[in-house]
mmCIF file of C-alpha atoms and ligand atoms in Angstrom:
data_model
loop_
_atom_site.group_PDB
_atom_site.id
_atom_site.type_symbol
_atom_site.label_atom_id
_atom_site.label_comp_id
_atom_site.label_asym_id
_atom_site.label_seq_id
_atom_site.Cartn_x
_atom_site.Cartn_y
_atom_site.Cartn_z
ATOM 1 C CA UNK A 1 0.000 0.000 0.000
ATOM 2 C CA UNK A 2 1.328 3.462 -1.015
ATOM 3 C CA UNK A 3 2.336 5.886 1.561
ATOM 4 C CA UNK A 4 -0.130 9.483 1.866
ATOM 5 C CA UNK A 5 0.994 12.237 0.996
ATOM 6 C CA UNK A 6 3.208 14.613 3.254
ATOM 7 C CA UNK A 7 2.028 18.015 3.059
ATOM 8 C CA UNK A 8 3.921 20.905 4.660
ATOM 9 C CA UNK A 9 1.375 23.644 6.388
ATOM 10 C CA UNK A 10 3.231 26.202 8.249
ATOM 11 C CA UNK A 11 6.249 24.228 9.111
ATOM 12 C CA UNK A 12 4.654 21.007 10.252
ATOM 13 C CA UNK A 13 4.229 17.928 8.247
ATOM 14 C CA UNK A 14 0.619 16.272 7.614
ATOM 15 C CA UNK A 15 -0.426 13.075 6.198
ATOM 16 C CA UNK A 16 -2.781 14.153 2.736
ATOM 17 C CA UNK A 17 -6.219 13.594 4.946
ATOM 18 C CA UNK A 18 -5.198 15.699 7.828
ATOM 19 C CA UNK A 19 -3.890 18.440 5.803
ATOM 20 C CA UNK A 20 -6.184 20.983 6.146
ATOM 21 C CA UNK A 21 -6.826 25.223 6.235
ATOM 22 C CA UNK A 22 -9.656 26.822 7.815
ATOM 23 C CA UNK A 23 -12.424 27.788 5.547
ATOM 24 C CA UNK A 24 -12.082 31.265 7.143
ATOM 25 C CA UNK A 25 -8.307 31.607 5.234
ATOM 26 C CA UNK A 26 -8.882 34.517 2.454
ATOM 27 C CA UNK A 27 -7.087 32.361 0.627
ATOM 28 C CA UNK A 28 -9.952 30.274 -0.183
ATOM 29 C CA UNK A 29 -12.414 33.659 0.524
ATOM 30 C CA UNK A 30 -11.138 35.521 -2.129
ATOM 31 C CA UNK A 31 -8.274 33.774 -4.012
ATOM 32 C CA UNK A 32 -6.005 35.938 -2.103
ATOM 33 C CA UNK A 33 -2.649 34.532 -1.993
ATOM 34 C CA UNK A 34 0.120 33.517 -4.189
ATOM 35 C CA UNK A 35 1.481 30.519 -5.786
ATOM 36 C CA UNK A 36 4.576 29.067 -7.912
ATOM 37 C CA UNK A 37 4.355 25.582 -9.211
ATOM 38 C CA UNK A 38 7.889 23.993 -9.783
ATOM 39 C CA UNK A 39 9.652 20.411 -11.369
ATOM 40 C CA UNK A 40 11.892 18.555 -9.568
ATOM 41 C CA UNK A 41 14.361 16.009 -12.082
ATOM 42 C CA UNK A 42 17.071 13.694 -11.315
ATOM 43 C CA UNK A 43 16.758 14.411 -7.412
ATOM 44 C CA UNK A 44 17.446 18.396 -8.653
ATOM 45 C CA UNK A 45 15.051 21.505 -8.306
ATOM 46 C CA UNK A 46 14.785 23.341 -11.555
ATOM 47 C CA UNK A 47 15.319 27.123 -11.320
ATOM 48 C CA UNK A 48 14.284 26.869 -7.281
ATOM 49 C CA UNK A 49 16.108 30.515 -6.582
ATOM 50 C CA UNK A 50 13.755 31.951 -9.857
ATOM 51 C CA UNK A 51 10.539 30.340 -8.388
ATOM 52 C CA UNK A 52 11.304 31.714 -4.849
ATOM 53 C CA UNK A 53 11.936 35.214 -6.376
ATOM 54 C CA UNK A 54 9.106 35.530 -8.414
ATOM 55 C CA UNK A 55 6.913 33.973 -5.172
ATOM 56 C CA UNK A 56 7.933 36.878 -2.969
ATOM 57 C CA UNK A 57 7.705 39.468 -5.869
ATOM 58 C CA UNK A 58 3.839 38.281 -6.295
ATOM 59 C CA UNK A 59 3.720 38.626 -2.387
ATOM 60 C CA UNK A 60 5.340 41.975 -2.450
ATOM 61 C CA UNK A 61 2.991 43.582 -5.709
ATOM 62 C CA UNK A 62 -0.121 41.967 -3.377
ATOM 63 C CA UNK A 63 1.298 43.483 0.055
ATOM 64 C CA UNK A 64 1.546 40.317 1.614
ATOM 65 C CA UNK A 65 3.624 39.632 4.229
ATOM 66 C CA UNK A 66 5.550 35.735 3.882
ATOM 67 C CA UNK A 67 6.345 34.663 7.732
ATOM 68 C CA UNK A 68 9.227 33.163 6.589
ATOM 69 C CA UNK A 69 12.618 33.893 4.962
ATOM 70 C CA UNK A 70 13.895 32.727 1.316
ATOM 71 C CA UNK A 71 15.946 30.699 3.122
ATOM 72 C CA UNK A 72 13.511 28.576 4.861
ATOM 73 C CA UNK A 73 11.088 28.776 1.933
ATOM 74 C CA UNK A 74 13.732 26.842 -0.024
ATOM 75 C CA UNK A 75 14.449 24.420 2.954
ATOM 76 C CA UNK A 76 10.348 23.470 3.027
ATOM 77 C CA UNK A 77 10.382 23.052 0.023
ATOM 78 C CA UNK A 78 13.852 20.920 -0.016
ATOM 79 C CA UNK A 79 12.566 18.906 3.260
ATOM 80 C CA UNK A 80 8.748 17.705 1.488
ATOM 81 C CA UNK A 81 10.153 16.541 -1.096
ATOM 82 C CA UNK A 82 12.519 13.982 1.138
ATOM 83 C CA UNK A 83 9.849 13.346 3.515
ATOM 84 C CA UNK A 84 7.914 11.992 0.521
ATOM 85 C CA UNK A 85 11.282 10.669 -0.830
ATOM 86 C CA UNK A 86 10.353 11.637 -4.399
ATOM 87 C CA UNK A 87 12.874 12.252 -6.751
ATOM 88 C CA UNK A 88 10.730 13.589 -10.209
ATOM 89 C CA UNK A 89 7.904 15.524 -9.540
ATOM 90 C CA UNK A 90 6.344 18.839 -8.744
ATOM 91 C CA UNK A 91 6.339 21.527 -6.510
ATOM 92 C CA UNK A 92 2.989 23.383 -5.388
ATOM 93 C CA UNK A 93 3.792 26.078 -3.303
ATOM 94 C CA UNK A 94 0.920 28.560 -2.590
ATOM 95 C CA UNK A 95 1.203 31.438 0.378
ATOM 96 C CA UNK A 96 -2.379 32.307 1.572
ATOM 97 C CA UNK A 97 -3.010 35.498 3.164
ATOM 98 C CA UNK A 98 -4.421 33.538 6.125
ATOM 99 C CA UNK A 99 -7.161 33.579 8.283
ATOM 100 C CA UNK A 100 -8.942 36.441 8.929
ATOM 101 C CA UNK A 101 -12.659 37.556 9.307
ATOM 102 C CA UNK A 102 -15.714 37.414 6.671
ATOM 103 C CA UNK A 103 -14.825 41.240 4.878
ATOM 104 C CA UNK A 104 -12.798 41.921 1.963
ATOM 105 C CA UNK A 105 -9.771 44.032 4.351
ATOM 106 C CA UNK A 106 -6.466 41.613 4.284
ATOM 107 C CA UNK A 107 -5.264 43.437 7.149
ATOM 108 C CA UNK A 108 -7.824 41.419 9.711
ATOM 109 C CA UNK A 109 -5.575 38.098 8.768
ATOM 110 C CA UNK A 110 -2.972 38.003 11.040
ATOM 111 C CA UNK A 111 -0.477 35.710 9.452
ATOM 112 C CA UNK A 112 -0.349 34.141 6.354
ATOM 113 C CA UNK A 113 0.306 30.632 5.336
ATOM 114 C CA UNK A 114 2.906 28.422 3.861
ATOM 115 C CA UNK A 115 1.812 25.335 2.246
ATOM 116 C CA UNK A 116 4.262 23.239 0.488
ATOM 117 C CA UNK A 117 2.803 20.054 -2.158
ATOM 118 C CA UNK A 118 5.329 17.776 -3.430
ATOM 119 C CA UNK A 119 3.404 15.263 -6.127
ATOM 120 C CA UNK A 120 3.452 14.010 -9.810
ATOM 121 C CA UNK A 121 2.414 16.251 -12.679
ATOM 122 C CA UNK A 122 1.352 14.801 -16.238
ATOM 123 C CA UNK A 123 -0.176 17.750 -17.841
ATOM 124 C CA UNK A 124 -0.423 16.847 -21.938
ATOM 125 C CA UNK A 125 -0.411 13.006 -23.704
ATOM 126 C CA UNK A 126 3.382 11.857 -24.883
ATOM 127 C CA UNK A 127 2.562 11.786 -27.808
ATOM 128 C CA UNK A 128 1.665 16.237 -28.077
ATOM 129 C CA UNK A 129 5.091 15.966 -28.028
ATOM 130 C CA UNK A 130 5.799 14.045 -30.866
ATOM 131 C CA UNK A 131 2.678 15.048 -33.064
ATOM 132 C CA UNK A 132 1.428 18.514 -31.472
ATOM 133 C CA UNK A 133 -0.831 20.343 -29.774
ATOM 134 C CA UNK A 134 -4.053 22.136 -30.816
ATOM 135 C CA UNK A 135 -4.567 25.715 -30.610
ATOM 136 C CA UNK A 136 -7.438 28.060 -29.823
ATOM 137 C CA UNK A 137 -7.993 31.842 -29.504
ATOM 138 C CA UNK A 138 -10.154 32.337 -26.344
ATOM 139 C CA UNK A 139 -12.664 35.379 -25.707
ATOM 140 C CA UNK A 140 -11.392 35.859 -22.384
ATOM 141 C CA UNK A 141 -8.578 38.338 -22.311
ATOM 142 C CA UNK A 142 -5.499 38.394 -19.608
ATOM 143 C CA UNK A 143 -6.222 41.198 -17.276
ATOM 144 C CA UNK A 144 -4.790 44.888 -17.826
ATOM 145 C CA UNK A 145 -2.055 46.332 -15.928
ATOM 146 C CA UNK A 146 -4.250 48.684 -14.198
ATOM 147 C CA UNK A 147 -6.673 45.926 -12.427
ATOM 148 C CA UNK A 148 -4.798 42.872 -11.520
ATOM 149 C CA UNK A 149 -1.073 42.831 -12.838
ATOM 150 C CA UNK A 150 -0.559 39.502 -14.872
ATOM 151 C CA UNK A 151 3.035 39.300 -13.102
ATOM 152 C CA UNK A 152 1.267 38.279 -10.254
ATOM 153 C CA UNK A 153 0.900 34.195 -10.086
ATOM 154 C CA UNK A 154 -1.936 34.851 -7.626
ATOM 155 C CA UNK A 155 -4.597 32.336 -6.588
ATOM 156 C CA UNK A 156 -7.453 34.116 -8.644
ATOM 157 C CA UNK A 157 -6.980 32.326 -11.750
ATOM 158 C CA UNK A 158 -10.723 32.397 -12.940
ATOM 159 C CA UNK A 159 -9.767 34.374 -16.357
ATOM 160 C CA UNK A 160 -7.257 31.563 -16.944
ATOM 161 C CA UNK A 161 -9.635 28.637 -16.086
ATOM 162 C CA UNK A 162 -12.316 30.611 -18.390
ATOM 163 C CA UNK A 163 -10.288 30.472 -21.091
ATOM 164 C CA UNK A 164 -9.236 26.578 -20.331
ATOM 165 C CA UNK A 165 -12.928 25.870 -20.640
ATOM 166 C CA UNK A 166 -13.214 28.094 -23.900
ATOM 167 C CA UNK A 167 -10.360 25.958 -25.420
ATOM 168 C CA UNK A 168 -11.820 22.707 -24.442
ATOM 169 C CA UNK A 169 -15.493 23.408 -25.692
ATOM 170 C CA UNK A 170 -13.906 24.103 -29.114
ATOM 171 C CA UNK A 171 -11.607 20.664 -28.518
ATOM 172 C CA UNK A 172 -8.593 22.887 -28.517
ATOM 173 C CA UNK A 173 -5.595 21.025 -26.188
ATOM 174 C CA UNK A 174 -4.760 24.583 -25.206
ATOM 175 C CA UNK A 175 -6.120 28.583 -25.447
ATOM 176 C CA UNK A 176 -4.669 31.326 -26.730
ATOM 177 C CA UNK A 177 -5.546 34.581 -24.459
ATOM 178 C CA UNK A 178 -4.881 37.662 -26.013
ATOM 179 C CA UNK A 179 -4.607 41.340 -23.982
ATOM 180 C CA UNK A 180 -6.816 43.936 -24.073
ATOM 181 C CA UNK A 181 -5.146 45.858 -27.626
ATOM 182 C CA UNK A 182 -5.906 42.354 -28.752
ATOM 183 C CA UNK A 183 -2.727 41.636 -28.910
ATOM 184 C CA UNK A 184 -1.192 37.468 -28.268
ATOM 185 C CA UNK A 185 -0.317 37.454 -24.723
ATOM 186 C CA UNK A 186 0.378 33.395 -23.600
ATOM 187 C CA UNK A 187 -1.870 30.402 -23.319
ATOM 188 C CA UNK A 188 -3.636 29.532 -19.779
ATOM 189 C CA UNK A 189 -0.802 28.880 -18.470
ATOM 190 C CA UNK A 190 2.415 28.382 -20.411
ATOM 191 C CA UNK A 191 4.068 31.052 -22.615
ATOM 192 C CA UNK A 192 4.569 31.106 -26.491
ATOM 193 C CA UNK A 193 7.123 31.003 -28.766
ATOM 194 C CA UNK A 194 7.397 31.618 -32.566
ATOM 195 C CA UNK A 195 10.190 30.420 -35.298
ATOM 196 C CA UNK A 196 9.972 32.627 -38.832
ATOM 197 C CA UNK A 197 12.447 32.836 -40.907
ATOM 198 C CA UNK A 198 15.042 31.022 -38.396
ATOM 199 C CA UNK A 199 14.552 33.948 -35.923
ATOM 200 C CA UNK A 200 12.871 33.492 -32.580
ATOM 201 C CA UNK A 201 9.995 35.863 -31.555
ATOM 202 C CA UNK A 202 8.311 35.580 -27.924
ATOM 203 C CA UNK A 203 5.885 38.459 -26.907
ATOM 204 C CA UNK A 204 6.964 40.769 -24.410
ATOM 205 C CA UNK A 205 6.251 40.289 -20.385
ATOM 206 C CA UNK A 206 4.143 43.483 -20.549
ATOM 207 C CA UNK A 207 2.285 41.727 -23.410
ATOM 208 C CA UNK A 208 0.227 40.573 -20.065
ATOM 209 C CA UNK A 209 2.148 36.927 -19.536
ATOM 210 C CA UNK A 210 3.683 36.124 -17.224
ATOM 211 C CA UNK A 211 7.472 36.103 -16.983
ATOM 212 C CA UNK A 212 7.591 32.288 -17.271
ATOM 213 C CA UNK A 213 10.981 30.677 -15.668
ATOM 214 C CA UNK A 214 10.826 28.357 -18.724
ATOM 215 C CA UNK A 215 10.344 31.132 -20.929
ATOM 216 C CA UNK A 216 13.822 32.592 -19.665
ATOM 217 C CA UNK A 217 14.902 29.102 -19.976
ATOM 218 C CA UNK A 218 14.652 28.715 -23.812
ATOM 219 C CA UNK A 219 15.056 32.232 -24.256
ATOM 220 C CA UNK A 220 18.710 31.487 -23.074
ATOM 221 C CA UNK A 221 19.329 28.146 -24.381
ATOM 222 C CA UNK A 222 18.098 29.171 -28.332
ATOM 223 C CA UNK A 223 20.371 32.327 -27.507
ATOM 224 C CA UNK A 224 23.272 30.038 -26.766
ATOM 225 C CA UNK A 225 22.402 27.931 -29.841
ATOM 226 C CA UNK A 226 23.425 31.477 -31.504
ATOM 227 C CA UNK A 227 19.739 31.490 -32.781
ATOM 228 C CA UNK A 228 18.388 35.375 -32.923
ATOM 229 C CA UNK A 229 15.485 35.681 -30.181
ATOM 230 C CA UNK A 230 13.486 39.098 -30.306
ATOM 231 C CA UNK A 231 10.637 39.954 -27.725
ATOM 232 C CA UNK A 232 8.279 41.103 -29.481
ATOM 233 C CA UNK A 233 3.956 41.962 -29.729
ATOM 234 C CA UNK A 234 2.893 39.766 -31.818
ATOM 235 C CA UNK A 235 -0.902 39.290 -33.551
ATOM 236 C CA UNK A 236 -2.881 36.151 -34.267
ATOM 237 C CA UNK A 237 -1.558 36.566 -38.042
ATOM 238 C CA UNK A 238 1.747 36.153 -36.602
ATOM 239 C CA UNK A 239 1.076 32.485 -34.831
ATOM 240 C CA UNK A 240 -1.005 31.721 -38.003
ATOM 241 C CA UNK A 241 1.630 32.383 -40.629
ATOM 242 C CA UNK A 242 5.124 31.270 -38.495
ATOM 243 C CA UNK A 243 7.088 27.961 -39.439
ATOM 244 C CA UNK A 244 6.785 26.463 -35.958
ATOM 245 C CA UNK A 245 4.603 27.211 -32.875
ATOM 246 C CA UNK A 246 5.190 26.101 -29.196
ATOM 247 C CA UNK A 247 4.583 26.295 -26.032
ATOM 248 C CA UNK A 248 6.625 26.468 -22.610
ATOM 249 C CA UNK A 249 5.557 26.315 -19.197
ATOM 250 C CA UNK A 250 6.868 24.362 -15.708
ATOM 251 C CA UNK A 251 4.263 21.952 -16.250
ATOM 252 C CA UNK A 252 4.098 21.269 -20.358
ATOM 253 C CA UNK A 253 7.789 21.906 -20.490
ATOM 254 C CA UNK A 254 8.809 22.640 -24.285
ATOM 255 C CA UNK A 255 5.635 21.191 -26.547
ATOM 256 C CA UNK A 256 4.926 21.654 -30.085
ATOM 257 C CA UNK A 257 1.498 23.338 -31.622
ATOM 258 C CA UNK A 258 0.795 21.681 -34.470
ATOM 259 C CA UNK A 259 -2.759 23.832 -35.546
ATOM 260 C CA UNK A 260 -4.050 26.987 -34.391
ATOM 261 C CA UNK A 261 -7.388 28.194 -35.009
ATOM 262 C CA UNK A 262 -7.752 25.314 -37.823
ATOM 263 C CA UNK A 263 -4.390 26.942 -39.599
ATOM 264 C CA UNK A 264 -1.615 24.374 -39.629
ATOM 265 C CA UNK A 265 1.601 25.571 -38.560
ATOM 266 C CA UNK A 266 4.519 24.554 -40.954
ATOM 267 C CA UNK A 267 4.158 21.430 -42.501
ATOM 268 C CA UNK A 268 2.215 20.344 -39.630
ATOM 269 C CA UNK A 269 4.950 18.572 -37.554
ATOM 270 C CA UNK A 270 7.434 19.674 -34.895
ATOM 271 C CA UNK A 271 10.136 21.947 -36.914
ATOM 272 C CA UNK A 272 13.613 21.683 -36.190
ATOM 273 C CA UNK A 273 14.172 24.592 -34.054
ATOM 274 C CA UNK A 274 11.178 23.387 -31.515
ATOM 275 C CA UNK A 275 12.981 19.787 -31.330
ATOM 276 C CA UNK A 276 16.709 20.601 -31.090
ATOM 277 C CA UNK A 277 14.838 22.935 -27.692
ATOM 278 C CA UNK A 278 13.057 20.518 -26.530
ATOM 279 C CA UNK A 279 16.155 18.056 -26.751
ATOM 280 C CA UNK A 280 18.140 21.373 -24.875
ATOM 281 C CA UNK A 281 15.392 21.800 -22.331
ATOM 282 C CA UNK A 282 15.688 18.072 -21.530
ATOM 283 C CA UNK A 283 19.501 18.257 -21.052
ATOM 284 C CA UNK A 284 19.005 21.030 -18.882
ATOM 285 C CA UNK A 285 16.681 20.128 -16.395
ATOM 286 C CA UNK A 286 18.366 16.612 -16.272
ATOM 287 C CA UNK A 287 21.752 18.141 -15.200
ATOM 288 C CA UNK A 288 21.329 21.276 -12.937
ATOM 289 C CA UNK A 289 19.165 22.429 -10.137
ATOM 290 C CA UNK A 290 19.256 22.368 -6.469
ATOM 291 C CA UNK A 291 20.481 19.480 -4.834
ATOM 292 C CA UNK A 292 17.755 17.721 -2.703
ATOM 293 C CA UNK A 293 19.660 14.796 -1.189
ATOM 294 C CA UNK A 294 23.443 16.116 -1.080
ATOM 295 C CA UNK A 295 24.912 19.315 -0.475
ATOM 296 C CA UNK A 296 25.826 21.322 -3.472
ATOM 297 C CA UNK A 297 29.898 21.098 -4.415
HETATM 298 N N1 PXG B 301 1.674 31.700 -17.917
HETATM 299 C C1 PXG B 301 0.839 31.425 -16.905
HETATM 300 C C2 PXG B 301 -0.437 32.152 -16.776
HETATM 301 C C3 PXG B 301 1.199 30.427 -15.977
HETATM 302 O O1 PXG B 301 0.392 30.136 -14.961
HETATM 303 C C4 PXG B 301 3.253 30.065 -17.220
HETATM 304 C C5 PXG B 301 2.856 31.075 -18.089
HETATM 305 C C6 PXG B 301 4.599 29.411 -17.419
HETATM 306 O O2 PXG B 301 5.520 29.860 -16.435
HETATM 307 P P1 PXG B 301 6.665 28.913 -15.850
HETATM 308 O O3 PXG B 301 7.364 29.767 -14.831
HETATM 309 O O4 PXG B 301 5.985 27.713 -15.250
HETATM 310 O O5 PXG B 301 7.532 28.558 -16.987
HETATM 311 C C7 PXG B 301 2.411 29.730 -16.143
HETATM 312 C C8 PXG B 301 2.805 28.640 -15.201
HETATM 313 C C9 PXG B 301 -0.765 23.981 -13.345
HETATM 314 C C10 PXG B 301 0.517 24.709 -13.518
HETATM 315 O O6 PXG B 301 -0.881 23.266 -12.363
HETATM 316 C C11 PXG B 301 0.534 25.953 -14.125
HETATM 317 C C12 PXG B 301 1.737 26.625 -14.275
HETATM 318 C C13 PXG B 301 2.906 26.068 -13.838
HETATM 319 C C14 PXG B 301 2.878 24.830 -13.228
HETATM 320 C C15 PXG B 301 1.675 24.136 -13.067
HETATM 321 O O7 PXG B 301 -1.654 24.121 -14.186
HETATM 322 N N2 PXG B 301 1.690 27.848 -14.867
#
């Protein structure tokens, strides 16, 4: 019989069933908190220093107040995955604002919480990888600047989900969310890429996506394959009419699009830039990261 679950809650360790918040946390009130979901390969945490900065930057833009250090965040993190002795997997890590009263005001929650997740992820079928994904343009748009900033990786993620539900009505494997200019912004939640003409485009953080630690991670390996990579806003006519389409994102990784809005993208297979990044990304994640078993040397 399998093991549960250890869950981390505020420094303490809980079996999956006992692992439990109040219903009172805003967290759960009002999707007030913050989150970061990271991969762990080959007994390594990928990019764990990026995650933790961008978690506390979310925390910061939503003035909230983590009890505990970088330092410590990393060694939760570090000690849930050994108490569950994984060795691939994924991190959830969400920081709620805590309990507090019924009433919008954060300031009534006295502390907030840490709760660290250390599982499995699967998020698309193998073979997307090989063949493809499909693409869809979604009606709901990423939020503006000026109402929730889509740097944030906060617990509302009701637009996203929205969209998700867009993309599967129309049998899409994944939704295209544009910002409000109308402008391509990122998918629910991974980031997107272009090849034309051997040059790499990616639209621009303030496009409205998020700045994806996978993004940065392609961004510097097709950079170091001495490929040219330009930020850039980019329009649905530029995903339709590119040689290759894809995707990046913690959970998907690097994965192909093989049709967007019923266009197909190059010849309608994974082009040679997306696999020799993929076959990068792969190398990468399999040989750096944080230690989780030995001290780093
Ligand atoms: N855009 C959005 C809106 C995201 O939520 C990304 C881009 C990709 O960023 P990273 O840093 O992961 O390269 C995300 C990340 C899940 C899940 O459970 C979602 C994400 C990451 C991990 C798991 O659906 N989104």
């Amino acid at each position: 019989m399998s093991q549960p679950l250890k869950i981390h809650i505020d420094g303490q360790l809980y079996d999956e069933p006992e692992a439990k918040i109040s219903v009172f946390d805003h967290g759960l009130l009002y999707g007030d908190g913050v989150f970061e979901g990271i991969r762990f390969y080959n007994d390594r945490v990928f990019r764990l220093d990026e995650h933790i900065d961008r978690l506390y930057d979310s925390a910061k833009a939503i003035h909230l107040t983590i009890p505990i250090d970088k330092a410590e965040m990393i060694e939760a993190v570090l000690s849930t995955i050994r108490a569950n002795d994984l060795h691939d997997g994924y991190i959830r890590l969400v920081v709620t604002r805590g309990v507090g009263g019924l009433g919008l005001s954060p300031y009534r929650c006295k502390k907030a919480s840490v709760i660290v997740i250390a599982s499995t992820i699967a998020l698309y079928d193998p073979e997307a990888y090989e063949k493809g994904l499909k693409l869809v343009t979604c009606a709901t748009r990423r939020p503006n600047h000026d109402s929730l900033s889509p740097a944030v990786k906060s617990l509302n993620y009701l637009s996203n989900v929205m969209a998700k539900v867009e993309a599967i009505a129309a049998d899409g494997d994944e939704g295209v969310m544009l910002n409000a200019a109308g402008y391509v912004a990122e998918c629910t939640g991974d980031n997107i890429f272009i090849v034309k003409g051997g040059i790499v485009y990616t639209p621009p953080v303030h496009a409205g996506a998020l700045n994806g630690i996978t993004r940065k991670a392609v961004i510097e390996l097709a950079r170091a394959r001495g490929l040219e990579l330009v930020e850039t806003e980019m329009a649905r006519y530029d995903l339709y009419t590119a040689d290759e389409l894809f995707l990046t994102g913690t959970a998907a990784e690097v994965v192909p699009v093989r049709i967007y809005d019923e266009r197909v993208i190059g010849d309608g297979t994974p082009g040679p830039v997306t696999r020799d990044l993929i076959a990068d990304f792969h190398r990468l994640v399999q040989s750096t990261g944080t230690p989780i078993y030995t001290v780093a040397t």
